[in-house]
């Protein structure tokens, strides 16, 4: 049985999510503050974390950052604030999704199911890091360094880069990328992938040309310009 940790300072919110999660067959644990959430997570094994931003003692962003420093468990952030800056901050810290309160419990369950269905990218990778020329990818901390400087990538952009760099000089099809990173929820002709590739190339400058496009087929990460 999959285990979910629900972290929210509001007992009613925890109860509502917990009720729907149990109906979906999940085992549920709860925490009302950030420090308790981190302690519970270190003591037990969880398959998913639902994490509110506004928490007593330690806020949700800090909890997310702490958990992400040693685990790739899927994290969905709940927040009263829907402004772009907060959403970007949560995603940059490694959250897999960001939902604004008030929310539909049924939609929340669907989002959880979709994230868990695609599974963490690292399940298909055994190494802890990837280094290609001046690009260093820390698969555990989910950080990317270019010539010694950390660059900012969204979780999906990170996953795309990691997948390509883990298979150097191999053509990775569009379908493979979409299935691995998006769980096959997007059609092969979607422009979403192209947009993410563009952002990844921009982030890894001056090594942008390492990612080669094979039109209609997929992408290849080249070890060098030769």
Tab-separated table of C-alpha atoms in Angstrom:
chain	number	residue	atom	x	y	z
A	1	UNK	CA	0.000	0.000	0.000
A	2	UNK	CA	1.338	3.427	-0.979
A	3	UNK	CA	1.925	5.833	1.913
A	4	UNK	CA	1.181	9.550	1.796
A	5	UNK	CA	2.354	12.159	4.276
A	6	UNK	CA	-0.057	15.097	4.586
A	7	UNK	CA	1.513	18.216	6.083
A	8	UNK	CA	-0.833	21.104	6.881
A	9	UNK	CA	-1.443	23.246	9.947
A	10	UNK	CA	-5.206	23.100	9.385
A	11	UNK	CA	-6.723	19.951	10.885
A	12	UNK	CA	-9.805	20.226	8.651
A	13	UNK	CA	-7.658	20.294	5.504
A	14	UNK	CA	-5.660	17.279	6.674
A	15	UNK	CA	-8.877	15.407	7.453
A	16	UNK	CA	-10.421	16.204	4.073
A	17	UNK	CA	-7.364	15.131	2.083
A	18	UNK	CA	-6.880	12.088	4.285
A	19	UNK	CA	-10.458	10.952	3.733
A	20	UNK	CA	-10.139	11.094	-0.048
A	21	UNK	CA	-6.673	9.520	0.016
A	22	UNK	CA	-7.898	6.555	2.063
A	23	UNK	CA	-10.778	6.076	-0.365
A	24	UNK	CA	-8.143	5.827	-3.113
A	25	UNK	CA	-6.374	3.101	-1.152
A	26	UNK	CA	-3.501	5.092	0.331
A	27	UNK	CA	-2.109	4.710	3.830
A	28	UNK	CA	-2.042	8.173	5.407
A	29	UNK	CA	0.148	9.881	7.996
A	30	UNK	CA	-0.238	13.491	9.121
A	31	UNK	CA	1.917	16.311	10.452
A	32	UNK	CA	0.756	19.748	11.573
A	33	UNK	CA	4.115	21.551	11.477
A	34	UNK	CA	7.341	21.532	9.507
A	35	UNK	CA	9.680	20.030	12.090
A	36	UNK	CA	7.312	17.129	12.766
A	37	UNK	CA	7.001	16.536	9.021
A	38	UNK	CA	10.764	16.252	8.546
A	39	UNK	CA	11.092	14.002	11.602
A	40	UNK	CA	8.305	11.704	10.392
A	41	UNK	CA	9.793	11.533	6.927
A	42	UNK	CA	13.203	10.546	8.287
A	43	UNK	CA	11.674	7.867	10.514
A	44	UNK	CA	9.361	6.236	7.962
A	45	UNK	CA	9.058	5.511	4.262
A	46	UNK	CA	6.601	7.562	2.230
A	47	UNK	CA	5.669	7.413	-1.444
A	48	UNK	CA	4.227	10.925	-1.666
A	49	UNK	CA	4.186	14.170	0.325
A	50	UNK	CA	1.403	16.771	0.265
A	51	UNK	CA	2.949	19.874	1.765
A	52	UNK	CA	1.345	23.181	2.744
A	53	UNK	CA	3.470	26.322	2.537
A	54	UNK	CA	2.083	28.054	5.626
A	55	UNK	CA	3.213	25.933	8.571
A	56	UNK	CA	4.138	26.596	12.205
A	57	UNK	CA	7.834	26.592	13.096
A	58	UNK	CA	9.275	25.602	9.691
A	59	UNK	CA	7.543	26.698	6.482
A	60	UNK	CA	6.703	24.381	3.608
A	61	UNK	CA	9.408	25.723	1.303
A	62	UNK	CA	12.049	24.898	3.918
A	63	UNK	CA	10.557	21.443	4.464
A	64	UNK	CA	10.576	20.825	0.714
A	65	UNK	CA	14.206	21.891	0.449
A	66	UNK	CA	15.189	19.686	3.394
A	67	UNK	CA	13.427	16.585	2.086
A	68	UNK	CA	14.736	17.138	-1.421
A	69	UNK	CA	18.308	17.240	-0.096
A	70	UNK	CA	18.161	13.505	0.614
A	71	UNK	CA	15.086	12.111	-1.152
A	72	UNK	CA	13.399	12.194	-4.549
A	73	UNK	CA	9.936	11.411	-3.169
A	74	UNK	CA	7.209	13.223	-5.156
A	75	UNK	CA	6.118	16.435	-3.417
A	76	UNK	CA	2.949	18.422	-4.117
A	77	UNK	CA	2.804	21.874	-2.555
A	78	UNK	CA	-0.439	23.437	-1.313
A	79	UNK	CA	-0.542	27.196	-0.929
A	80	UNK	CA	-2.948	30.029	-0.234
A	81	UNK	CA	-0.874	32.148	-2.585
A	82	UNK	CA	-1.023	31.606	-6.321
A	83	UNK	CA	1.353	34.311	-7.506
A	84	UNK	CA	3.984	33.327	-10.034
A	85	UNK	CA	6.937	34.000	-7.732
A	86	UNK	CA	5.713	31.484	-5.146
A	87	UNK	CA	4.923	28.851	-7.769
A	88	UNK	CA	8.351	29.232	-9.333
A	89	UNK	CA	10.040	29.079	-5.938
A	90	UNK	CA	8.266	25.853	-5.033
A	91	UNK	CA	9.084	24.206	-8.346
A	92	UNK	CA	12.694	25.362	-8.240
A	93	UNK	CA	13.055	23.790	-4.796
A	94	UNK	CA	12.077	20.473	-6.347
A	95	UNK	CA	8.311	20.210	-5.899
A	96	UNK	CA	6.574	18.131	-8.565
A	97	UNK	CA	3.370	20.160	-8.550
A	98	UNK	CA	1.874	23.290	-6.984
A	99	UNK	CA	-1.824	23.607	-6.130
A	100	UNK	CA	-3.533	26.749	-4.853
A	101	UNK	CA	-6.138	26.633	-2.080
A	102	UNK	CA	-9.079	26.231	-2.163
A	103	UNK	CA	-8.777	23.083	-4.235
A	104	UNK	CA	-10.890	20.185	-5.421
A	105	UNK	CA	-10.012	17.009	-3.460
A	106	UNK	CA	-10.875	14.904	-6.501
A	107	UNK	CA	-8.572	16.932	-8.728
A	108	UNK	CA	-5.873	16.652	-6.071
A	109	UNK	CA	-6.162	12.853	-6.122
A	110	UNK	CA	-5.915	12.858	-9.926
A	111	UNK	CA	-2.777	14.984	-9.773
A	112	UNK	CA	-1.233	12.626	-7.221
A	113	UNK	CA	-2.107	9.612	-9.353
A	114	UNK	CA	-0.573	11.185	-12.462
A	115	UNK	CA	2.661	12.048	-10.663
A	116	UNK	CA	2.982	8.617	-9.075
A	117	UNK	CA	2.195	6.892	-12.364
A	118	UNK	CA	5.147	8.405	-14.134
A	119	UNK	CA	7.407	7.671	-11.162
A	120	UNK	CA	10.644	9.409	-10.299
A	121	UNK	CA	13.138	9.737	-13.098
A	122	UNK	CA	15.886	8.329	-10.918
A	123	UNK	CA	14.239	4.907	-10.901
A	124	UNK	CA	15.749	4.398	-14.347
A	125	UNK	CA	19.161	5.791	-13.414
A	126	UNK	CA	21.643	4.072	-11.144
A	127	UNK	CA	24.337	6.736	-10.977
A	128	UNK	CA	24.285	9.532	-8.418
A	129	UNK	CA	25.707	12.167	-10.745
A	130	UNK	CA	26.530	12.830	-14.384
A	131	UNK	CA	29.473	14.867	-15.625
A	132	UNK	CA	29.866	15.859	-19.253
A	133	UNK	CA	32.593	18.393	-20.016
A	134	UNK	CA	31.687	21.519	-18.020
A	135	UNK	CA	28.235	20.262	-17.056
A	136	UNK	CA	27.796	18.545	-13.684
A	137	UNK	CA	24.397	17.062	-12.790
A	138	UNK	CA	23.781	15.993	-9.198
A	139	UNK	CA	20.916	13.499	-9.460
A	140	UNK	CA	20.397	13.291	-5.709
A	141	UNK	CA	20.309	16.997	-4.862
A	142	UNK	CA	18.849	17.786	-8.308
A	143	UNK	CA	21.385	20.525	-8.986
A	144	UNK	CA	23.105	21.440	-12.226
A	145	UNK	CA	26.462	23.196	-12.385
A	146	UNK	CA	27.833	24.718	-15.588
A	147	UNK	CA	31.531	25.586	-15.420
A	148	UNK	CA	31.242	25.608	-11.635
A	149	UNK	CA	28.183	27.859	-11.471
A	150	UNK	CA	24.769	26.564	-10.420
A	151	UNK	CA	22.019	27.139	-12.969
A	152	UNK	CA	18.274	27.254	-12.408
A	153	UNK	CA	16.027	24.631	-13.993
A	154	UNK	CA	12.434	23.655	-13.338
A	155	UNK	CA	11.891	20.025	-12.236
A	156	UNK	CA	10.797	18.993	-15.732
A	157	UNK	CA	13.734	20.781	-17.375
A	158	UNK	CA	16.077	19.013	-14.959
A	159	UNK	CA	14.528	15.636	-15.789
A	160	UNK	CA	14.847	16.227	-19.534
A	161	UNK	CA	18.517	17.197	-19.227
A	162	UNK	CA	19.296	14.301	-16.878
A	163	UNK	CA	17.650	11.772	-19.180
A	164	UNK	CA	19.572	12.981	-22.230
A	165	UNK	CA	22.911	13.348	-20.427
A	166	UNK	CA	22.564	9.869	-18.906
A	167	UNK	CA	22.445	8.471	-22.446
A	168	UNK	CA	25.263	10.327	-24.244
A	169	UNK	CA	25.544	9.923	-28.016
A	170	UNK	CA	22.274	7.969	-28.036
A	171	UNK	CA	19.140	9.217	-29.777
A	172	UNK	CA	16.330	9.467	-27.220
A	173	UNK	CA	12.977	9.555	-28.966
A	174	UNK	CA	10.345	12.176	-28.255
A	175	UNK	CA	8.050	9.400	-27.050
A	176	UNK	CA	10.669	8.118	-24.598
A	177	UNK	CA	11.185	11.591	-23.143
A	178	UNK	CA	7.461	12.277	-22.873
A	179	UNK	CA	6.799	8.870	-21.296
A	180	UNK	CA	9.648	9.225	-18.790
A	181	UNK	CA	9.238	12.863	-17.793
A	182	UNK	CA	5.505	13.457	-18.329
A	183	UNK	CA	4.220	9.920	-17.854
A	184	UNK	CA	2.900	9.734	-21.408
A	185	UNK	CA	0.217	12.320	-20.627
A	186	UNK	CA	1.194	14.515	-23.592
A	187	UNK	CA	0.936	13.740	-27.330
A	188	UNK	CA	4.163	13.310	-29.298
A	189	UNK	CA	3.510	16.438	-31.361
A	190	UNK	CA	3.201	18.683	-28.301
A	191	UNK	CA	5.304	21.841	-28.312
A	192	UNK	CA	5.836	21.527	-24.563
A	193	UNK	CA	8.899	19.340	-25.052
A	194	UNK	CA	10.403	21.731	-27.603
A	195	UNK	CA	9.944	24.616	-25.178
A	196	UNK	CA	11.667	22.691	-22.391
A	197	UNK	CA	14.567	21.765	-24.677
A	198	UNK	CA	14.962	25.435	-25.583
A	199	UNK	CA	15.092	26.410	-21.904
A	200	UNK	CA	17.580	23.647	-21.095
A	201	UNK	CA	19.859	24.734	-23.931
A	202	UNK	CA	19.745	28.293	-22.668
A	203	UNK	CA	20.601	27.162	-19.134
A	204	UNK	CA	23.652	25.109	-20.147
A	205	UNK	CA	25.245	27.813	-22.315
A	206	UNK	CA	28.031	27.611	-23.608
A	207	UNK	CA	27.292	23.906	-24.093
A	208	UNK	CA	23.920	24.385	-25.794
A	209	UNK	CA	25.070	22.599	-28.936
A	210	UNK	CA	25.554	19.381	-26.950
A	211	UNK	CA	21.808	18.793	-27.361
A	212	UNK	CA	21.207	17.914	-31.000
A	213	UNK	CA	17.741	17.815	-32.558
A	214	UNK	CA	16.822	15.006	-34.921
A	215	UNK	CA	13.637	16.375	-36.417
A	216	UNK	CA	10.666	14.090	-36.104
A	217	UNK	CA	12.716	11.563	-34.132
A	218	UNK	CA	14.098	12.952	-30.888
A	219	UNK	CA	17.227	14.387	-29.314
A	220	UNK	CA	20.813	13.339	-28.695
A	221	UNK	CA	23.245	14.609	-26.064
A	222	UNK	CA	26.715	14.709	-27.611
A	223	UNK	CA	29.758	14.273	-25.402
A	224	UNK	CA	31.759	16.781	-27.395
A	225	UNK	CA	31.633	18.918	-30.504
A	226	UNK	CA	33.598	16.382	-32.478
